[in-house]
Short mmCIF file of C-alpha atoms and ligand atoms in Angstrom, two decimals:
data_model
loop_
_atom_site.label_atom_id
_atom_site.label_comp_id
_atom_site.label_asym_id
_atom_site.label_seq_id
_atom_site.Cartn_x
_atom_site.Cartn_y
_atom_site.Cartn_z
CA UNK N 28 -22.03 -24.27 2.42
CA UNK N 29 -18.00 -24.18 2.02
CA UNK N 30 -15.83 -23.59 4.60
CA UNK N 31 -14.96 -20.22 2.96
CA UNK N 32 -18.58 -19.20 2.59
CA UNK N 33 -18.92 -19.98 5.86
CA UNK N 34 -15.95 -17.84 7.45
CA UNK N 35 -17.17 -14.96 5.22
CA UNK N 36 -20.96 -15.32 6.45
CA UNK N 37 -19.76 -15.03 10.09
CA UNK N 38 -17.12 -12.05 9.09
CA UNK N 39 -20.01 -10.39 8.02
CA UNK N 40 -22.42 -11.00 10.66
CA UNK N 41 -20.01 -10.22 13.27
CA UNK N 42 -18.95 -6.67 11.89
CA UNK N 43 -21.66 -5.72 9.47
CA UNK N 44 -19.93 -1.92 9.35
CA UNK N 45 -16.30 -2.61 8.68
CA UNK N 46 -16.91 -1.77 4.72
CA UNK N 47 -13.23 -1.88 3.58
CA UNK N 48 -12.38 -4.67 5.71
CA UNK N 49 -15.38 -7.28 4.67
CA UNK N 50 -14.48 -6.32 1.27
CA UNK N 51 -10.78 -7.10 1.32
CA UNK N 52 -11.39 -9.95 3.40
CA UNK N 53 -13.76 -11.28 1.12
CA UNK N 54 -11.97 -11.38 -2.00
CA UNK N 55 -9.24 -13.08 -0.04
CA UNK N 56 -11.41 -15.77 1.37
CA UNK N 57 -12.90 -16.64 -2.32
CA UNK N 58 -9.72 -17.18 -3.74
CA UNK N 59 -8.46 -19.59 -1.25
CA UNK N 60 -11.63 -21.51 -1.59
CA UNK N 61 -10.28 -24.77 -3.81
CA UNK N 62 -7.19 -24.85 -1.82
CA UNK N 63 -8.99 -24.96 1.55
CA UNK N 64 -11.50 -27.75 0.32
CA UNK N 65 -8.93 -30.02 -1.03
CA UNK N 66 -6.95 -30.20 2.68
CA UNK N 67 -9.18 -30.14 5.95
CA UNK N 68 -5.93 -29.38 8.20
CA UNK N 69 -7.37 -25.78 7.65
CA UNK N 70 -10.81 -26.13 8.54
CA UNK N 71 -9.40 -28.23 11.91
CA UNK N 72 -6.76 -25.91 12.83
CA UNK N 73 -9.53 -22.77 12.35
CA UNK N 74 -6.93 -21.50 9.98
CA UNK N 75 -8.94 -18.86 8.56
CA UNK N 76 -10.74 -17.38 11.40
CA UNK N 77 -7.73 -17.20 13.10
CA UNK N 78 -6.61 -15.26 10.22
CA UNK N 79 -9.49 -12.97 10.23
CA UNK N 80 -9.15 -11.69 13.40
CA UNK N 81 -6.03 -9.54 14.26
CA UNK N 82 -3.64 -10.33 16.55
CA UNK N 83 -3.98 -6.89 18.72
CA UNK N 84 -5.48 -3.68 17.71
CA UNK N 85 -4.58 -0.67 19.98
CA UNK N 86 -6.51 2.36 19.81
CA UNK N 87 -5.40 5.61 21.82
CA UNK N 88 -6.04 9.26 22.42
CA UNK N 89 -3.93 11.69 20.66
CA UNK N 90 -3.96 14.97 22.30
CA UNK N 91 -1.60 17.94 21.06
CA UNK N 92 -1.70 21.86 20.66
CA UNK N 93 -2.16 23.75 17.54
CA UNK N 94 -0.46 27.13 17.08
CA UNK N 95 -3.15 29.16 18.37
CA UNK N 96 -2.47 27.31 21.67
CA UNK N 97 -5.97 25.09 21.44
CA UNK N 98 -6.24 21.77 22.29
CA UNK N 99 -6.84 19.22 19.50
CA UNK N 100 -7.81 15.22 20.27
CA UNK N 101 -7.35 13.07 17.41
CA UNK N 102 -7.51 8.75 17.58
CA UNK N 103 -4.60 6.90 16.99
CA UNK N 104 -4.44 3.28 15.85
CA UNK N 105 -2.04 0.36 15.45
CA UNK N 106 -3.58 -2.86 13.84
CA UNK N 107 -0.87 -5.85 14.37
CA UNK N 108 -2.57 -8.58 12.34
CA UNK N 109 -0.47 -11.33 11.85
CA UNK N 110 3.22 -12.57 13.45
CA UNK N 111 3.43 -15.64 12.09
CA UNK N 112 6.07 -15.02 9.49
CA UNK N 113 7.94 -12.43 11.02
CA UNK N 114 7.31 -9.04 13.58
CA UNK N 115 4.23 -6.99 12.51
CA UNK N 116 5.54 -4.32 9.27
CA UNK N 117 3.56 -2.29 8.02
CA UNK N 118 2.62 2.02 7.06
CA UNK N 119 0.75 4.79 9.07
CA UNK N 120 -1.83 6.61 6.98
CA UNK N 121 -2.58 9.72 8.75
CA UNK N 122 -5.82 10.86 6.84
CA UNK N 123 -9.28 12.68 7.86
CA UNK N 124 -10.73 9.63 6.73
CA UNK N 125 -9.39 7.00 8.75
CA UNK N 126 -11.05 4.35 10.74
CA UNK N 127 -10.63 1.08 11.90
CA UNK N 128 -12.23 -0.46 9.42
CA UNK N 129 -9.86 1.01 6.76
CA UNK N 130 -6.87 0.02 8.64
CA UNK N 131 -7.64 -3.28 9.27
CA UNK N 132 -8.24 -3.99 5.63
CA UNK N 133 -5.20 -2.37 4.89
CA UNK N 134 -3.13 -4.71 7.83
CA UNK N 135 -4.74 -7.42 6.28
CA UNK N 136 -3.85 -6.66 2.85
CA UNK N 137 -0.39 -6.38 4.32
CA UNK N 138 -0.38 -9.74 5.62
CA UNK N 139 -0.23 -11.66 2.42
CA UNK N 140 1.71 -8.18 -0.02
CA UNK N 141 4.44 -9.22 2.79
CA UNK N 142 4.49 -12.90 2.41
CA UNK N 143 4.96 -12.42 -1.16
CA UNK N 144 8.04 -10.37 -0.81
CA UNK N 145 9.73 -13.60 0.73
CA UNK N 146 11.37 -11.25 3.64
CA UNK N 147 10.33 -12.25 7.14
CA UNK N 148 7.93 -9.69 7.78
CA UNK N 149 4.34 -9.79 9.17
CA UNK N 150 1.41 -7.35 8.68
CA UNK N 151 -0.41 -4.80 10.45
CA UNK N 152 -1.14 -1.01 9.78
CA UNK N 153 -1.82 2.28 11.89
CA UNK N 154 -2.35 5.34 11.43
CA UNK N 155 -4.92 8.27 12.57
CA UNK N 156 -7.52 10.27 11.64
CA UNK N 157 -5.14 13.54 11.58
CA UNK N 158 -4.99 15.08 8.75
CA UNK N 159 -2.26 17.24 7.13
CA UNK N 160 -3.63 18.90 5.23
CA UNK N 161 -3.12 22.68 6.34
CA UNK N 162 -1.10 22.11 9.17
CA UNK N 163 1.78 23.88 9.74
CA UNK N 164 5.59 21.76 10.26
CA UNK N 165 5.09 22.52 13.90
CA UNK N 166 1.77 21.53 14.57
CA UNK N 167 2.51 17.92 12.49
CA UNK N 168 6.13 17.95 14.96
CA UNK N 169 3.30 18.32 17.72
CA UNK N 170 1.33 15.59 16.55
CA UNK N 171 4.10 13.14 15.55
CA UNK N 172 5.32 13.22 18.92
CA UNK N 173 2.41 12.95 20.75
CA UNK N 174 1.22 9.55 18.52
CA UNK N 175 4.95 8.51 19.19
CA UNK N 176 3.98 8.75 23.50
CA UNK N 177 1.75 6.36 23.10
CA UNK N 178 2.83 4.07 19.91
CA UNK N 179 6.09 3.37 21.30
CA UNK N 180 5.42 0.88 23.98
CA UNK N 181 3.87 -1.40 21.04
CA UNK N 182 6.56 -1.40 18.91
CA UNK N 183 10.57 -2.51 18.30
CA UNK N 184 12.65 -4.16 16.07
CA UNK N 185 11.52 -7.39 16.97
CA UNK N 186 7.95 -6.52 17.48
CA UNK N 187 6.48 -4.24 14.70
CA UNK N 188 8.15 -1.68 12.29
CA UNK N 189 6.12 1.26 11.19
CA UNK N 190 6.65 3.30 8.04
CA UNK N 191 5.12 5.26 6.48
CA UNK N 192 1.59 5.48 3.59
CA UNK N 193 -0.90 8.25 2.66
CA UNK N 194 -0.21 11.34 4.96
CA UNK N 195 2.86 9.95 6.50
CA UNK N 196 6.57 10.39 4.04
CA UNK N 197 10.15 11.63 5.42
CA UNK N 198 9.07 14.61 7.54
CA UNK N 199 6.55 12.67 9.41
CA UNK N 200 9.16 9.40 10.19
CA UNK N 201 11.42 12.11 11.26
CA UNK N 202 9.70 13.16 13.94
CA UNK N 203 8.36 10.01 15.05
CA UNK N 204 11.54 8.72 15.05
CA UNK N 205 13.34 11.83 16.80
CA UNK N 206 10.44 10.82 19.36
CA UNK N 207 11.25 7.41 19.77
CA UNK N 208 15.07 7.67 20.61
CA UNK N 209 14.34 10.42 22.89
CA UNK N 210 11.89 8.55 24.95
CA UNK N 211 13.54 4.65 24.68
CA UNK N 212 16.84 6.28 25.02
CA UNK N 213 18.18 3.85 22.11
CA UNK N 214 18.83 4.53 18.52
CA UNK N 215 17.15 1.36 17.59
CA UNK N 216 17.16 2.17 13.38
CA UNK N 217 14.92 -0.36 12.67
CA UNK N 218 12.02 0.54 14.61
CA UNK N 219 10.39 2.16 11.68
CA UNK N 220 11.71 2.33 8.30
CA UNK N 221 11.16 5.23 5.71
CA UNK N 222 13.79 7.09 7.17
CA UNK N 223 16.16 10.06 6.18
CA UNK N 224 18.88 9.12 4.37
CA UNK N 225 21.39 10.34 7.46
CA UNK N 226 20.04 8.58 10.16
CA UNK N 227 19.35 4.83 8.55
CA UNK N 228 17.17 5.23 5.71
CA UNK N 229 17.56 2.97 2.64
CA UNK N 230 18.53 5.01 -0.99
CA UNK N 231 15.19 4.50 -3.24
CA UNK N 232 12.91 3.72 -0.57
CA UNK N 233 10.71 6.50 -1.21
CA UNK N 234 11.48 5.57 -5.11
CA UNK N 235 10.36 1.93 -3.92
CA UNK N 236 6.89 1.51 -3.92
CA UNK N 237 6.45 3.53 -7.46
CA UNK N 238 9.60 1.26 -9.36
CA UNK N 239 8.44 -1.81 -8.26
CA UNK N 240 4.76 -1.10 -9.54
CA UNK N 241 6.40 -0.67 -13.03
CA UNK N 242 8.65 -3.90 -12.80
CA UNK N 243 6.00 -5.15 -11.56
CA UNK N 244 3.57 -4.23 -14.70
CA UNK N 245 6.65 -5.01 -17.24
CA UNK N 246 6.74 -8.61 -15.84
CA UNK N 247 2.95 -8.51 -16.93
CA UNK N 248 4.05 -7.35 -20.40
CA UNK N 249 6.78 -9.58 -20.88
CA UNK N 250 4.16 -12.79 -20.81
CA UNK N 251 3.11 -11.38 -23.75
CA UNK N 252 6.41 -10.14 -25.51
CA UNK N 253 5.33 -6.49 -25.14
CA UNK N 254 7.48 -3.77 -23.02
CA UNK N 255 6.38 0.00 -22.10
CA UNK N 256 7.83 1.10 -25.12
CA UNK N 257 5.77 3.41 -26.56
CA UNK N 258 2.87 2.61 -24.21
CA UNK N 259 0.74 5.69 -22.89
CA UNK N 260 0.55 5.02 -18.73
CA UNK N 261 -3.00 6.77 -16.85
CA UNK N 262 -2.08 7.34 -13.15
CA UNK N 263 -4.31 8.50 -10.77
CA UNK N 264 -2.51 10.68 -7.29
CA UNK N 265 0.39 13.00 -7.34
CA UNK N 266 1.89 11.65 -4.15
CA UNK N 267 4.66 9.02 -3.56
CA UNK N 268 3.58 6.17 -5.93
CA UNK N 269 3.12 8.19 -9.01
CA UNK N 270 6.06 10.09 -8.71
CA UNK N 271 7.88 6.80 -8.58
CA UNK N 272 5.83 5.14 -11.41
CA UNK N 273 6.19 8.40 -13.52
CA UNK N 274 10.27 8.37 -13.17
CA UNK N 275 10.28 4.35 -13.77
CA UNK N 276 8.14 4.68 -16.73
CA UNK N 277 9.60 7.31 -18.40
CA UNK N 278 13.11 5.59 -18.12
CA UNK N 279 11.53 2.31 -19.61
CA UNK N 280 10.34 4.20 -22.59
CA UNK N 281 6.81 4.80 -21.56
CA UNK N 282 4.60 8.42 -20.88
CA UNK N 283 2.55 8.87 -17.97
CA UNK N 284 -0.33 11.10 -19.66
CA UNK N 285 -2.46 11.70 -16.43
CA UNK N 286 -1.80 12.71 -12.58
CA UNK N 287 -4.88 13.91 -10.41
CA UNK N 288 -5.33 14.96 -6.98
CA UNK N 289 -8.95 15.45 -5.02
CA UNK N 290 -9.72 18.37 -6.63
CA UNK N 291 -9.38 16.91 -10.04
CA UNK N 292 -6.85 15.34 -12.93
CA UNK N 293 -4.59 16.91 -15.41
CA UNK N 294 -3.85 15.73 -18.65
CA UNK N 295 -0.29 16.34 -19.93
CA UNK N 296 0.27 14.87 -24.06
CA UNK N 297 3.70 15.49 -23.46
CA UNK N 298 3.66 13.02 -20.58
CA UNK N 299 5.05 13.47 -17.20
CA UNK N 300 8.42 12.70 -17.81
CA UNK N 301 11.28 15.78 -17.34
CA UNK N 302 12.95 15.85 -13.92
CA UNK N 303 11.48 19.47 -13.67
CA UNK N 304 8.06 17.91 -13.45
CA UNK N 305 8.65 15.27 -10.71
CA UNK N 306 10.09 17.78 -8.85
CA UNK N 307 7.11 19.93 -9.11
CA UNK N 308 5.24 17.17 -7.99
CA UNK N 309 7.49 16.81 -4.53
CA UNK N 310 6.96 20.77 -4.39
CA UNK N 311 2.70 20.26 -4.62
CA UNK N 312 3.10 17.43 -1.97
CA UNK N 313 5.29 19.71 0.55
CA UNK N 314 2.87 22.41 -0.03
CA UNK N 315 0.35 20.22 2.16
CA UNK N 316 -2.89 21.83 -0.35
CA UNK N 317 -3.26 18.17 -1.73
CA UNK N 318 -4.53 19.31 -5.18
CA UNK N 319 -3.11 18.98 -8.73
CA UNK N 320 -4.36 22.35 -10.07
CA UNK N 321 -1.30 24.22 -9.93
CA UNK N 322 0.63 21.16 -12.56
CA UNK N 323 -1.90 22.49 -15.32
CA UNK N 324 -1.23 26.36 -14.40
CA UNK N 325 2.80 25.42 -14.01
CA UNK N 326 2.94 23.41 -17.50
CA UNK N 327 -0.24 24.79 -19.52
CA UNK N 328 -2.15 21.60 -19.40
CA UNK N 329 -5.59 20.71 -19.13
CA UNK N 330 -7.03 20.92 -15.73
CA UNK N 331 -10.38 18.45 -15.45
CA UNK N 332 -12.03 19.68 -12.32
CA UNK N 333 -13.58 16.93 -10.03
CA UNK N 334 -12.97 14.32 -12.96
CA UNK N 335 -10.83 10.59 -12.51
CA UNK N 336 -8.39 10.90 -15.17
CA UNK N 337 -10.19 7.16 -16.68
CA UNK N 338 -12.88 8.65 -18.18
CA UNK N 339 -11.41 11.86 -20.08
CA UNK N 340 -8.68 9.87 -21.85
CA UNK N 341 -7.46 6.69 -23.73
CA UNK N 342 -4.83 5.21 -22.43
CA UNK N 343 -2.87 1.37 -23.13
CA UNK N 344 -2.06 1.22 -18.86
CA UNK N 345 -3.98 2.46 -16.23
CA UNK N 346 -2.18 2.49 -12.48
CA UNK N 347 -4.50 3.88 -10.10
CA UNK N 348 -1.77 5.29 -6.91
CA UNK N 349 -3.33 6.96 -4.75
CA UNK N 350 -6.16 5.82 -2.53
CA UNK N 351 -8.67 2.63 -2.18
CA UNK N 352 -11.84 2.42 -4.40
CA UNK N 353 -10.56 5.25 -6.51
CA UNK N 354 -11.36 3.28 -10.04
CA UNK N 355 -15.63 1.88 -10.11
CA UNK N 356 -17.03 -0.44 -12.80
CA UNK N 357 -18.11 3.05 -14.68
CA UNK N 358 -14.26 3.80 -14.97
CA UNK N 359 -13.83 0.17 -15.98
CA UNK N 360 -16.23 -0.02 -18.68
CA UNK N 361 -14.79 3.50 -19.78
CA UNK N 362 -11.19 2.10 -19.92
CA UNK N 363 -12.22 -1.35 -21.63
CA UNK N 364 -14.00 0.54 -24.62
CA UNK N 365 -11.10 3.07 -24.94
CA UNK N 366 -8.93 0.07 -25.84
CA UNK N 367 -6.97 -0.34 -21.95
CA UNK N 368 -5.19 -3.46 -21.85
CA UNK N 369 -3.71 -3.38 -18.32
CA UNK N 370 -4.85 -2.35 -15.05
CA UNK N 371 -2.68 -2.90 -11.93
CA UNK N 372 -3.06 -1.32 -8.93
CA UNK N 373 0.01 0.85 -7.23
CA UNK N 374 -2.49 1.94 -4.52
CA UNK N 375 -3.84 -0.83 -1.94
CA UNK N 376 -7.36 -1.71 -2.97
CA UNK N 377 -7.38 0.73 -5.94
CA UNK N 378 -10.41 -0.59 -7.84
CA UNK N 379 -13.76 -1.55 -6.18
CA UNK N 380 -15.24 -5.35 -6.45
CA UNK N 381 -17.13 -4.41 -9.30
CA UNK N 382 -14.06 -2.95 -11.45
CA UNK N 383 -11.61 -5.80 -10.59
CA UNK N 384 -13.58 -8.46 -10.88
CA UNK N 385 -14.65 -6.95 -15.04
CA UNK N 386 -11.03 -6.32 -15.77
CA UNK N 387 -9.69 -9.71 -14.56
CA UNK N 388 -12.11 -11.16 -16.95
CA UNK N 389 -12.02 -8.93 -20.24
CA UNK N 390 -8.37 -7.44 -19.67
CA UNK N 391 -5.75 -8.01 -17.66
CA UNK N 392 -5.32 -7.17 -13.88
CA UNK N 393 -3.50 -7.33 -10.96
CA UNK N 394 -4.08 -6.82 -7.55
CA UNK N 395 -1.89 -3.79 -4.86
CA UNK N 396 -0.84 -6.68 -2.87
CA UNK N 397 1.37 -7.85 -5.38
CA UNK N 398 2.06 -4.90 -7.48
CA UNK N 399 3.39 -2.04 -4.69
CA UNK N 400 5.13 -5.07 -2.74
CA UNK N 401 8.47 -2.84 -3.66
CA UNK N 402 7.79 -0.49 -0.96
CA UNK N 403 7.73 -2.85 1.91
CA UNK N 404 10.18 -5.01 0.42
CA UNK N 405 12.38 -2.39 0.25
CA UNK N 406 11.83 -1.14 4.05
CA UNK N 407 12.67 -4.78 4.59
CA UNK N 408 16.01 -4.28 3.08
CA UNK N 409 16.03 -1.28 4.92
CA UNK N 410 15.77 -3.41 8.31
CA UNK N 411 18.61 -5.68 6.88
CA UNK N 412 21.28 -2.94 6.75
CA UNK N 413 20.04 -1.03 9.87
CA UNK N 414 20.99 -4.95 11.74
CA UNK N 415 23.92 -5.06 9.42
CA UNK N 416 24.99 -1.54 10.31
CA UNK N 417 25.29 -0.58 6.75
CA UNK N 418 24.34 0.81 3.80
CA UNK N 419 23.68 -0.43 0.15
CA UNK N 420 24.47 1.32 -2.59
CA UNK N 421 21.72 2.33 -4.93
CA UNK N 422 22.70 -0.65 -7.48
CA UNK N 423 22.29 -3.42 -4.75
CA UNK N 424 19.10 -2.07 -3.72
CA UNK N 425 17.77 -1.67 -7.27
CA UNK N 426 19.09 -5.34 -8.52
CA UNK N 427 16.81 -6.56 -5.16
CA UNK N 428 14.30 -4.91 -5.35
CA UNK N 429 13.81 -6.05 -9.01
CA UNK N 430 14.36 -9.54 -8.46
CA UNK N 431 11.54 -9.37 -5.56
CA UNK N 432 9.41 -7.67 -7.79
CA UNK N 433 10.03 -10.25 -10.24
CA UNK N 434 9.88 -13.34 -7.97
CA UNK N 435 6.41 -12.16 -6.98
CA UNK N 436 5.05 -11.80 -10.41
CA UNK N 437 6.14 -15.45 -10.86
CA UNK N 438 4.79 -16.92 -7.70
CA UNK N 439 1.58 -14.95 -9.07
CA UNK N 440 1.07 -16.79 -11.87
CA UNK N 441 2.67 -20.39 -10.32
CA UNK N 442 0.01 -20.21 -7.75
CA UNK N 443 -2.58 -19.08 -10.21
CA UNK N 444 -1.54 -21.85 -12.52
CA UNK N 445 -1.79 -24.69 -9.77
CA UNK N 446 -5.00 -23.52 -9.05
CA UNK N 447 -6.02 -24.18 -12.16
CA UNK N 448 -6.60 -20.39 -12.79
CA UNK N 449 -3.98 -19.44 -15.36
CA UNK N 450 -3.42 -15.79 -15.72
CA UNK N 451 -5.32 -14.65 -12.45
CA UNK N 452 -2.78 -12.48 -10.91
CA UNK N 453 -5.60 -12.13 -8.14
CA UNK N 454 -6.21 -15.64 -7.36
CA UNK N 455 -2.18 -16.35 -7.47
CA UNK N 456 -1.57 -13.40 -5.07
CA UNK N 457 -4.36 -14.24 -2.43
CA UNK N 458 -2.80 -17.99 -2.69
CA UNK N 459 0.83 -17.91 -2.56
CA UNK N 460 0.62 -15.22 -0.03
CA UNK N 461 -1.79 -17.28 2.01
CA UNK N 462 0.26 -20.59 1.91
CA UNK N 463 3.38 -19.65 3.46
CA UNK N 464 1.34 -17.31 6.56
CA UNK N 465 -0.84 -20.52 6.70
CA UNK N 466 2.08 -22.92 6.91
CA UNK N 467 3.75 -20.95 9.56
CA UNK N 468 0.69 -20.95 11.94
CA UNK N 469 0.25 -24.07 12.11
CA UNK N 470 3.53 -25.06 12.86
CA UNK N 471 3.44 -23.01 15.50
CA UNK N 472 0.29 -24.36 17.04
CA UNK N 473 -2.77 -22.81 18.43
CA UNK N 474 -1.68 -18.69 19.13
N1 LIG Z 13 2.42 1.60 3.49
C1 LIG Z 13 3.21 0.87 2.54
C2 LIG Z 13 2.44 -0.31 2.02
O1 LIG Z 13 1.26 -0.19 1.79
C3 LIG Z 13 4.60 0.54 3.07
C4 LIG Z 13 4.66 -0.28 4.31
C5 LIG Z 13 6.07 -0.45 4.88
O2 LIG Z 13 7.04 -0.06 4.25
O3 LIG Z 13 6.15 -1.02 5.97
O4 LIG Z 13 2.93 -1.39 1.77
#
């Protein structure tokens, strides 16, 4: 048995329930495989169970009161995986469905997307099982501080930066933030990033994630001397990432044909590309319903009910952004034999094992952890100019946050290519993410 099988055996021995986790853990671990065999500093230094198990996980009450005065407990979380390249940095996802198994995949996940950026960051991930949906401004004020009473004693500049994922945008930071300063008594900006524009925010970071998916994905192109001109774009969400990815791609020529919410998808031939639209799209997101009906009643397009926009339509690109496991090996097969050529994924985890592991070897694929790196990369620059005491203008932050994006496909397909795996964006991500975390631990010894 390899060392890798071996460390994945005990993972799942040891926590037999944490789904998500054992499953992002485990592609992880197989890809490191021939680099872990060929050096046994790893296996003697316990690299990867050390890397396995997370730093510190805190897990608190939550109480706060509704608007019809009733008391409401909810769980909060902070996962801080990994330090060894920089303080923890990573999103809240404040979701009905959260657990600790789904965070600590997605702190793990964060470990090696932030390694890749090349900024000093490290990972970890919160969030709670509140969700949104429904609730009034006040009662998510109410909640927001109350998760901030607790949260803040684990986290600082130097310690771990929050920001924000599903459930959590501008509103949310605002009020945890407002929290924060009011209880620390110090307007320490970087303590989370995703901020408002007026109080230390950086310009495009909620543009980030969604801009650098496409850069991302026209990196992929350019190995082969395509672009998105002309090239019809699936998306799966409504939220953050594909309003990004649907501004991006339009600009580069390309038309986002599909958006889709839990209730359903929409299918819009015109594609999603007038500023009236992605505004709409903000407009459904404030509403706090979290469905995509009312696009197809705004616009008079199709409205799919309880259908993954995959299935209903061909497309050349297929970006699933919104939520982990959202594309299966059905949805695969589907978007194989309706002539798909690229899947990357602008939500963390998008595709099960089944999907990824079909696409990476009949079409081509990348992985979340390299493809939404722009968001956290750009809340990294955010950090910089909250230390520097300034602010960017939109063309600095743009021109570095496309030379990150850039830089990552390359160490991609350099790691990939050393391994002797040319082309597997999922290999190269797992590897060069995993080199420089590894390096840095055991330099620093046994912590
Ligand atoms: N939640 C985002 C992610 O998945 C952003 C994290 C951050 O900006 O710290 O990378």
């Amino acid at each position: 048995m390899s060392y890798v099988e071996k460390v994945i055996e005990e993972l799942h021995s040891k926590y037999p329930w944490e789904k998500e986790f054992l499953q992002a853990a485990t592609e992880v671990l197989e890809s490191l495989d021939a680099i872990v065999e060929k050096d046994l500093i790893y296996k003697e230094a316990k690299i990867l169970e050390r890397l396995v198990e997370p730093e510190r996980i805190v897990i608190f009450r939550v109480p706060w009161v509704n608007d019809n005065g009733e008391v409401q407990v909810n769980r909060g979380f902070r996962v801080q995986f990994n330090s060894a390249i920089g303080p923890y940095k990573g999103g809240l996802r404040f979701h009905a469905s959260v657990t600790l198994s789904m965070l600590k995949f997605l702190a793990f996940e964060q470990i090696f997307k932030n390694s890749l950026t090349g900024l000093p960051m490290g990972g970890g991930k919160g969030g709670s099982d509140f969700s949104p949906v429904g609730k009034t401004d006040n009662e998510v004020m109410k909640f927001c501080q109350s998760f901030m009473t607790e949260l803040y004693r684990h986290i600082g500049p130097h310690t771990d930066i929050p920001a924000g994922d599903v459930g959590v945008g501008g509103r949310e930071i605002g009020y945890l933030y407002g929290q924060h300063k009011r209880i620390v008594n110090r307007f320490d900006s970087a303590t989370l990033t995703g901020k408002g524009r007026s109080f230390g925010g950086s310009i495009f970071r909620p543009e980030a994630t969604g801009f650098g998916t496409v850069y991302f994905v026209q990196a992929m192109l350019k190995t082969k001397d395509e672009s998105l001109d002309g090239k019809t774009i699936g998306i799966s969400g409504f939220g953050n990432v594909a309003w990004g990815v649907s501004q991006k791609a339009t600009e580069l020529c390309g038309k986002v044909i599909t958006l889709s919410g839990p209730d359903g998808c929409i299918i819009d031939p015109d594609g999603v590309g007038t500023e009236e639209k992605w505004n709409y799209m903000l407009e459904m997101r404030a509403s706090g319903d979290d469905i995509v009906k009312p696009y197809s009643d705004k616009f008079g397009v199709k409205f799919y009910e309880n259908a993954r926009p995959w299935d209903i339509v061909p497309m050349d690109i297929a970006l699933p952004c919104a939520f982990q496991n959202e594309l299966n090996e059905e949805n695969a097969k589907n978007l194989i034999k309706n002539g798909c050529k690229l899947v990357a994924e602008g939500s963390n985890m998008g595709c099960t094992q089944e999907a990824w592991k079909m696409l990476n070897e009949r079409i081509k694929f990348a992985p979340g952890k390299a493809v939404n790196a722009g968001g956290v990369a750009v809340s990294g620059l955010e950090m910089s100019q909250n230390s520097e005491r300034l602010s960017w203008t939109a063309e600095e932050v743009d021109t570095q946050l496309h030379r990150i994006m850039e830089n990552i496909h390359a160490q991609c397909l350099e790691a990939a290519d050393a391994a002797g795996s040319h082309g597997d964006y999922v290999k190269g991500a797992n590897i060069a993410g995993f080199l420089k975390v590894a390096e840095a631990m055991l330099a620093q010894g046994v912590v």
